[in-house]
XYZ file of C-alpha atoms in Angstrom:
559
model
C -0.380 11.057 -7.974
C 2.734 13.955 -8.429
C 5.314 15.529 -6.885
C 4.873 18.785 -4.576
C 6.922 21.845 -5.192
C 7.143 23.526 -1.842
C 6.004 27.465 -1.583
C 8.013 30.117 -1.142
C 6.098 29.902 2.070
C 7.967 28.751 4.524
C 11.219 29.093 6.008
C 13.622 29.686 8.532
C 12.239 32.399 10.438
C 8.836 31.368 10.772
C 9.867 28.528 13.406
C 10.782 31.625 15.973
C 7.024 32.729 15.730
C 5.293 30.028 15.119
C 4.907 28.817 18.569
C 1.068 28.664 19.087
C 0.932 25.570 17.820
C 2.082 21.649 19.002
C 2.881 19.553 16.054
C 2.436 16.292 17.678
C -1.518 16.977 18.435
C -2.729 18.682 15.223
C -5.873 16.703 14.119
C -7.584 18.797 12.251
C -7.450 22.509 10.259
C -6.426 25.239 11.692
C -7.184 29.267 10.968
C -9.985 29.500 8.212
C -13.639 30.023 8.197
C -15.707 27.730 8.691
C -19.220 29.988 9.807
C -21.984 30.306 7.958
C -22.171 31.637 4.446
C -25.047 33.611 2.764
C -25.695 32.978 -0.389
C -25.194 35.905 -2.937
C -21.739 38.636 -3.410
C -19.287 38.169 -5.453
C -15.971 35.670 -4.781
C -12.157 36.937 -5.991
C -9.614 34.284 -6.214
C -6.382 35.748 -6.581
C -3.855 33.640 -8.368
C -0.518 33.137 -9.400
C -0.962 31.311 -12.734
C -1.271 33.012 -15.543
C -2.817 30.107 -17.519
C -6.246 27.879 -16.677
C -8.113 25.097 -18.787
C -11.286 25.112 -17.861
C -11.121 21.750 -20.917
C -12.025 18.612 -18.285
C -9.964 16.743 -21.137
C -6.731 18.612 -20.622
C -7.198 19.500 -16.869
C -5.345 17.700 -13.594
C -7.180 19.647 -10.925
C -7.963 17.982 -8.006
C -11.977 17.155 -6.986
C -12.127 20.269 -5.163
C -11.022 22.721 -7.594
C -12.175 25.251 -9.612
C -12.603 23.687 -13.057
C -15.713 21.604 -11.141
C -17.507 24.474 -10.579
C -18.203 24.264 -13.935
C -18.437 20.761 -15.070
C -19.657 17.741 -12.339
C -18.063 14.131 -13.080
C -20.012 10.950 -12.442
C -19.186 11.077 -8.677
C -17.545 14.148 -6.411
C -15.882 15.013 -3.373
C -17.303 16.199 -0.284
C -14.789 17.571 2.328
C -15.029 18.315 5.925
C -12.369 19.697 8.796
C -11.248 16.569 10.549
C -10.903 13.899 7.714
C -9.980 13.171 4.028
C -12.539 14.172 1.623
C -15.128 10.973 0.802
C -16.530 10.073 -2.677
C -20.275 11.088 -3.546
C -22.171 10.260 -6.072
C -22.267 13.247 -8.530
C -24.591 12.841 -11.850
C -24.707 9.384 -11.332
C -27.204 7.770 -8.391
C -24.510 6.077 -6.724
C -20.810 5.469 -6.772
C -20.886 2.812 -9.449
C -22.359 -0.665 -9.390
C -18.684 -3.445 -10.394
C -19.464 -6.509 -11.258
C -16.432 -9.206 -12.766
C -14.606 -9.038 -10.274
C -14.317 -5.454 -10.519
C -13.503 -5.297 -13.859
C -16.728 -3.869 -15.170
C -18.234 -0.597 -13.541
C -21.668 0.497 -14.147
C -23.572 4.105 -13.691
C -27.022 5.190 -14.145
C -27.837 8.642 -14.310
C -30.064 10.901 -11.666
C -32.766 12.326 -13.936
C -33.464 15.948 -15.008
C -30.013 16.750 -15.430
C -29.428 19.605 -17.667
C -26.077 21.441 -19.531
C -26.482 25.655 -19.153
C -28.639 25.973 -22.768
C -31.237 23.914 -21.166
C -30.404 20.581 -23.085
C -30.414 17.143 -21.369
C -27.156 15.463 -19.953
C -27.463 11.895 -21.460
C -24.404 9.112 -21.459
C -23.510 9.096 -24.404
C -22.132 12.949 -23.701
C -19.836 11.381 -20.996
C -18.444 8.712 -23.081
C -17.262 11.066 -25.741
C -16.115 13.448 -22.736
C -13.741 10.555 -21.737
C -13.004 9.731 -25.302
C -11.654 13.205 -26.021
C -9.088 12.541 -23.728
C -7.692 10.598 -25.633
C -6.761 12.994 -28.517
C -2.960 13.685 -28.582
C -4.162 17.432 -29.585
C -5.595 17.190 -25.579
C -3.169 15.935 -23.849
C -1.842 16.692 -20.444
C -5.099 15.973 -18.475
C -5.069 13.257 -15.255
C -4.789 9.956 -17.288
C -5.664 6.857 -14.978
C -8.588 5.793 -16.873
C -6.285 5.210 -19.893
C -4.637 2.445 -18.544
C -7.214 1.039 -17.422
C -10.730 1.000 -20.391
C -10.077 -2.166 -22.287
C -8.127 -0.654 -25.668
C -7.091 2.430 -24.345
C -2.993 1.840 -24.866
C -4.321 1.763 -28.432
C -7.184 4.263 -28.866
C -6.421 7.884 -30.178
C -9.160 10.268 -29.560
C -12.708 10.227 -31.130
C -11.150 13.002 -34.071
C -9.256 10.036 -35.539
C -9.977 6.951 -33.659
C -13.843 6.544 -33.200
C -15.673 5.033 -30.601
C -13.530 3.530 -27.658
C -15.176 0.569 -27.331
C -14.898 -0.120 -23.734
C -17.286 2.702 -22.902
C -20.813 1.534 -23.256
C -23.801 3.295 -22.992
C -27.103 0.767 -23.744
C -29.251 4.028 -23.303
C -29.331 7.702 -22.575
C -29.102 7.085 -18.305
C -26.349 4.068 -18.393
C -23.189 4.198 -18.947
C -20.334 1.067 -18.672
C -16.687 0.663 -17.966
C -15.155 -2.543 -19.152
C -11.542 -2.565 -17.297
C -8.591 -4.362 -18.422
C -7.763 -5.152 -15.240
C -9.419 -4.768 -11.562
C -9.759 -0.753 -10.084
C -11.030 -0.666 -6.490
C -10.816 2.853 -6.896
C -12.330 3.730 -9.818
C -14.801 5.293 -7.787
C -12.532 8.020 -7.244
C -11.268 7.878 -11.130
C -14.673 8.594 -12.481
C -14.568 11.942 -10.082
C -11.746 13.221 -12.423
C -12.590 16.160 -14.964
C -12.356 13.850 -17.345
C -15.447 11.579 -16.744
C -17.387 15.387 -17.192
C -19.528 15.585 -20.063
C -19.135 16.989 -23.189
C -22.495 17.605 -25.896
C -20.220 16.597 -29.205
C -22.542 19.197 -30.619
C -20.488 21.676 -29.168
C -16.972 20.693 -29.418
C -16.234 22.627 -32.580
C -13.563 24.384 -31.516
C -11.313 21.481 -29.623
C -8.535 23.423 -28.825
C -10.593 26.229 -27.904
C -13.564 24.247 -25.496
C -12.360 25.186 -22.621
C -12.302 28.743 -23.266
C -16.591 28.975 -22.877
C -17.557 25.090 -22.110
C -20.564 24.126 -22.269
C -21.346 24.414 -18.649
C -23.301 21.138 -16.003
C -21.985 22.519 -12.971
C -23.340 25.547 -10.485
C -20.947 28.514 -12.521
C -20.671 29.189 -16.595
C -17.794 31.122 -18.223
C -19.011 34.380 -18.934
C -15.514 36.156 -19.822
C -12.037 34.618 -20.328
C -8.957 36.995 -20.848
C -6.233 34.443 -21.297
C -3.349 35.233 -18.718
C -5.616 38.031 -16.891
C -9.159 37.182 -16.012
C -11.886 34.580 -16.005
C -15.406 35.452 -14.718
C -18.141 32.864 -13.762
C -21.590 33.955 -13.795
C -24.602 31.508 -12.244
C -25.556 28.394 -14.780
C -29.240 29.235 -14.493
C -29.911 25.626 -15.058
C -27.959 23.401 -12.376
C -30.410 21.326 -9.968
C -28.929 22.374 -6.185
C -31.031 19.029 -5.166
C -29.093 16.804 -7.448
C -26.181 17.810 -6.278
C -24.391 16.809 -3.073
C -21.062 18.392 -3.359
C -21.146 21.716 -4.500
C -23.805 24.858 -2.381
C -23.261 27.527 -5.498
C -23.101 30.474 -3.414
C -22.044 32.817 -4.649
C -23.704 34.783 -7.482
C -20.137 34.968 -9.405
C -16.913 34.194 -9.431
C -13.686 36.288 -10.548
C -10.050 34.894 -10.520
C -7.260 37.653 -11.060
C -4.602 35.737 -12.386
C -0.787 36.504 -13.196
C -0.337 38.032 -9.291
C 2.796 38.231 -7.488
C 2.360 35.488 -4.607
C 3.710 38.158 -2.411
C 1.093 40.985 -3.452
C -1.631 38.271 -3.254
C -1.023 38.037 0.064
C -0.126 41.398 0.662
C -3.836 42.284 -0.155
C -5.027 39.635 1.912
C -3.620 41.016 5.016
C -4.821 44.589 3.956
C -7.906 43.605 3.769
C -9.595 46.097 1.843
C -12.045 46.661 -0.402
C -13.370 43.314 -3.148
C -10.090 42.000 -1.176
C -12.510 41.288 1.798
C -14.498 38.815 -0.439
C -10.872 37.224 -1.727
C -8.692 34.640 -1.080
C -5.768 32.918 -2.196
C -5.578 28.626 -3.256
C -2.019 28.758 -4.378
C -0.242 31.586 -3.488
C 0.862 30.062 0.383
C 2.124 32.792 2.839
C 5.702 33.656 2.233
C 8.638 34.274 4.664
C 8.788 37.402 4.902
C 5.265 37.899 5.853
C 4.888 35.368 8.339
C 6.071 37.964 11.137
C 3.449 40.453 10.068
C 1.112 37.239 9.943
C 1.394 35.562 13.456
C 2.019 39.204 14.870
C -1.814 40.191 14.483
C -3.925 37.598 15.322
C -6.838 39.368 13.125
C -4.540 38.483 10.220
C -3.693 34.848 11.922
C -6.802 33.597 12.093
C -7.906 34.831 8.195
C -4.641 31.867 8.076
C -5.876 28.068 7.090
C -3.565 25.931 6.998
C -3.826 22.057 6.245
C -3.466 19.492 9.338
C -0.973 17.566 6.934
C -0.186 16.905 3.198
C 2.445 15.892 1.434
C 4.714 13.284 2.802
C 8.462 14.672 2.137
C 11.443 12.663 2.262
C 14.823 11.586 1.839
C 14.735 8.984 -0.844
C 18.427 5.761 -0.889
C 19.185 5.116 -3.730
C 19.379 0.762 -2.670
C 20.723 0.285 -5.901
C 23.690 2.160 -5.251
C 26.891 -0.309 -3.470
C 27.031 1.849 -0.189
C 23.801 1.912 0.123
C 22.132 -1.698 -0.523
C 22.904 -2.879 2.767
C 19.892 -1.878 4.264
C 21.648 -2.242 8.362
C 23.293 0.936 6.838
C 20.014 2.412 5.167
C 18.394 1.837 9.146
C 21.481 3.168 9.908
C 20.615 6.587 8.471
C 17.094 6.584 9.862
C 18.366 7.130 12.905
C 21.162 9.716 11.584
C 18.429 12.573 10.195
C 17.804 15.041 12.042
C 13.946 15.791 11.120
C 13.641 18.413 13.082
C 15.826 20.749 11.454
C 14.472 19.925 8.740
C 10.960 21.350 10.159
C 12.751 23.915 11.378
C 14.245 24.846 7.252
C 10.604 24.369 5.995
C 8.920 26.683 8.483
C 8.627 24.949 11.855
C 5.362 22.793 13.432
C 3.054 25.209 12.201
C 3.372 25.886 8.486
C 6.279 23.837 7.792
C 4.851 20.402 8.851
C 3.856 17.256 11.317
C 7.486 14.820 11.864
C 6.344 11.813 9.637
C 6.801 7.963 10.503
C 5.408 6.668 7.829
C 4.693 6.508 4.304
C 0.615 6.669 4.366
C -0.505 10.457 5.177
C -2.151 11.582 7.904
C -6.022 11.436 6.541
C -6.102 9.068 3.672
C -7.754 5.341 4.549
C -5.241 2.990 5.419
C -2.768 5.480 7.872
C -1.977 4.398 11.462
C 0.817 6.337 13.070
C 3.146 4.513 13.971
C 7.479 4.757 14.179
C 9.704 1.808 13.375
C 12.626 3.628 13.899
C 11.716 5.766 17.011
C 14.482 8.249 17.741
C 14.456 12.341 19.372
C 12.976 14.362 16.772
C 16.976 15.741 16.259
C 17.797 11.921 15.694
C 19.771 9.561 17.439
C 23.360 9.548 16.114
C 25.010 7.139 18.551
C 22.252 4.972 17.331
C 23.614 5.300 13.824
C 26.917 4.279 14.729
C 25.964 1.164 16.006
C 24.162 0.088 13.587
C 27.736 0.805 11.248
C 29.307 0.078 12.994
C 27.557 -3.463 13.270
C 27.595 -3.618 9.798
C 31.333 -3.319 8.831
C 31.153 0.297 7.535
C 33.410 2.921 8.060
C 33.367 6.395 6.382
C 30.983 6.339 4.492
C 30.428 8.476 1.764
C 27.603 9.654 0.370
C 26.460 12.564 -2.975
C 22.934 14.015 -2.249
C 20.984 15.871 -5.476
C 19.572 18.554 -4.622
C 16.892 20.523 -6.358
C 17.860 24.199 -5.949
C 14.961 25.443 -7.361
C 13.078 24.383 -4.544
C 13.008 27.446 -2.318
C 13.682 25.391 0.639
C 16.119 22.915 -1.121
C 19.434 23.767 0.171
C 18.833 24.681 3.474
C 16.319 21.249 4.075
C 19.970 19.403 2.431
C 22.206 21.330 5.103
C 19.716 19.769 7.559
C 20.363 16.624 6.558
C 23.835 17.303 5.923
C 24.628 18.140 9.316
C 22.681 15.441 11.015
C 24.499 12.830 8.696
C 27.736 14.221 10.213
C 27.310 13.543 13.783
C 26.896 9.714 13.027
C 30.108 9.856 11.125
C 28.817 9.934 7.529
C 30.168 12.272 4.787
C 27.058 13.925 2.673
C 28.538 15.903 -0.722
C 25.657 17.938 -1.761
C 25.368 18.198 -5.625
C 22.711 21.493 -6.194
C 20.733 20.733 -9.778
C 18.570 22.931 -11.580
C 14.443 21.345 -11.480
C 14.840 19.884 -14.543
C 18.035 18.550 -14.815
C 17.531 17.069 -11.039
C 14.734 15.605 -12.426
C 16.236 13.782 -15.155
C 18.981 12.439 -13.331
C 16.489 10.848 -10.382
C 13.567 9.272 -12.398
C 16.264 8.690 -15.289
C 17.278 5.178 -15.988
C 20.827 5.390 -14.366
C 19.962 6.758 -11.183
C 23.749 8.083 -10.714
C 23.176 9.254 -7.086
C 23.036 8.175 -3.673
C 20.091 10.720 -2.191
C 17.508 13.147 -3.135
C 14.686 14.544 -1.039
C 11.398 15.249 -2.801
C 7.508 15.385 -1.659
C 4.507 13.445 -3.128
C 0.831 14.215 -2.730
C -2.019 12.075 -4.453
C -4.162 12.714 -7.120
C -7.177 11.356 -4.986
C -7.577 9.891 -1.416
C -6.557 6.419 -1.801
C -3.376 4.979 -0.621
C -2.415 3.719 -3.504
C -0.950 7.184 -4.773
C 1.029 6.853 -1.528
C 2.279 3.414 -1.844
C 2.156 2.168 -5.658
C 4.221 5.576 -7.460
C 7.196 5.356 -4.963
C 7.726 1.519 -4.389
C 6.838 -0.466 -7.541
C 9.200 -1.906 -9.553
C 7.828 -0.964 -12.513
C 8.147 2.876 -11.033
C 11.973 3.140 -11.629
C 13.568 4.797 -14.118
C 12.114 5.881 -17.306
C 10.406 9.323 -16.022
C 9.024 7.189 -12.929
C 9.133 8.584 -9.168
C 10.649 5.612 -7.177
C 13.102 7.516 -6.382
C 14.687 5.164 -3.966
C 15.044 2.492 -6.785
C 13.385 -0.274 -4.069
C 11.975 -3.909 -6.119
C 10.621 -6.599 -3.938
C 9.133 -9.050 -6.086
C 6.020 -9.597 -3.023
C 5.619 -5.999 -2.249
C 4.862 -5.822 -6.033
C 2.185 -8.740 -5.752
C 0.731 -7.083 -2.794
C 0.153 -3.477 -4.466
C -1.674 -5.650 -7.661
C -3.778 -7.181 -4.512
C -4.615 -3.870 -2.462
C -5.076 -2.524 -6.450
C -7.577 -4.104 -7.272
C -9.871 -4.468 -3.978
C -12.566 -3.192 -4.236
C -14.126 -3.308 -0.626
C -12.456 -0.005 0.711
C -12.055 -0.979 3.927
C -10.430 -4.477 3.073
C -8.268 -2.286 0.580
C -7.442 0.401 3.396
C -5.699 -2.523 5.924
C -4.176 -4.372 2.489
C -2.267 -0.782 2.454
C -1.418 0.039 5.427
C 0.418 -3.670 5.824
C 2.157 -2.328 2.782
C 3.002 0.673 4.379
C 5.324 -1.330 7.175
C 6.201 -3.500 5.505
C 8.020 -1.588 3.430
C 9.366 0.930 5.895
C 10.926 -2.551 7.760
C 13.208 -1.798 4.345
C 14.239 1.745 4.929
C 14.128 2.299 1.149
C 13.019 6.459 2.646
C 12.895 8.313 5.596
C 9.842 10.312 5.845
C 11.300 13.766 7.077
C 7.399 15.743 7.682
C 3.682 15.172 6.214
C 3.992 19.294 4.979
C 1.444 21.787 5.479
C -0.141 24.342 3.387
C -1.494 27.116 4.068
C -3.571 29.904 2.758
C -5.321 33.406 3.552
C -8.581 34.827 2.595
C -10.403 38.009 3.226
C -12.614 39.000 6.247
C -15.618 37.922 4.462
C -15.244 35.092 3.066
C -16.380 31.602 5.041
C -15.695 27.850 4.270
C -12.857 28.540 3.290
C -10.316 26.023 5.071
C -7.096 22.799 4.425
C -9.204 19.392 4.984
C -6.396 16.387 5.918
C -6.696 15.738 2.292
C -6.297 17.484 -0.088
C -4.335 20.074 1.609
C -6.388 22.594 -0.022
C -9.323 25.280 0.263
C -12.650 23.529 -1.385
C -13.676 26.273 -3.951
C -16.934 24.025 -4.521
C -18.397 25.285 -1.143
C -16.939 28.305 -0.445
C -19.580 31.076 0.526
C -19.487 34.986 1.959
C -20.641 37.180 4.745
C -22.408 40.157 4.646
């Protein structure tokens, strides 16, 4: 799970232009294209990032990202316009067979799987690929498996540490994982990049493996120019019949790196030449271009917006004396002007829908409810009455502001003004991102309030609950910014994590959502939207409820 950074995409100017969407009635992504695509052509991806790494051990990419066009995993993600991603078997025949109460997971590989060089994909290659991710020199990738695989805490990778005994490969088509505790989300974890097969014989230069990896997906790397351009070409040995997640429609894919966000969006608005066949997967529509985008129906039709996304929230430090009383925290629920926050982030269409839950829409376990019903602009009188009943007067709080966030100051001022109407004085403490992060995730916790946002790495409600509310995530780099601690909740989190029946787990997470919010550790503000432009010839480019990004595995082109 990760804290998200709101792009320059949205600002108050947008609130005046974005009037076509009712934020309270948004069940599917808008804009984008889901028309029929044809095989062939070259898809261009315009990126602001100067770095791309296709080494699966180093990757933090979501299951619909470009790295999965080159690498397949045991499982993969299948998206649609109206619901969260679903897990589907990829190299494996199914999503896994649990035993030993969910502490052992067994997978069988599909027959006839081959790499781009024609060699056979075997279970030992997947084992080796996972083991590589433990090597210190290949750090930085998603690491959920490292704390779950038995012995993983003491393993240092295959280069110096030999093999990891908790990954067994009794034959070339079987792989067995031994966990130190039950995990109902293991089928999602094995979809992560680290579970891609890496043949040991090809790993001769680990530091540069990502520049020309052996491909198992529909594409292989043709050329790699660091910081500038990467080109994909077809993998002749990819078997479409065995792959339920990827369409492999374009003949080639070109990634242009290091572009300015304004340049990316200006090019996509102009829709000229090769940019008709291009899309943005990380550069949201900037505020300065909003009037142009919303004022031209042809351009607006090419903006894909997500129905939901990261939860943006106001954390209240439960350990601070001024906020230790739950009735004070409940008063702040009513005092916050969520509508002003929404406007600061760009209004309902591009900024996000007002939030009332901890689990975000589109995630299993989400149910719509509101424990603190109030007008969108808040209920200052209700807040005042709660404070009076608690015997609290002259409440003064400090809000730590990440001033590197494009909308950070505007959101902080919206919160400050809302609480002022309820008689609460809020002082703003602007900090650069690194200083802000050290303050809110450090051991001391010397702050009252902080605004942040959070998006899970995979579509399980564990990502909405555990990192933000487990006692283990307080300080030391953890993201329990509310410093909330409840032993009963910790026990329930562990139980839901271990539940292998996804339906039962969803019910447990949903119950935790309400249980935690009843103690008011934070104020849900908005379910933040993403918005990305694409060219007129790009098809299957939409943003699902989760993840709120285009699924590059299925994008195609029209002629």
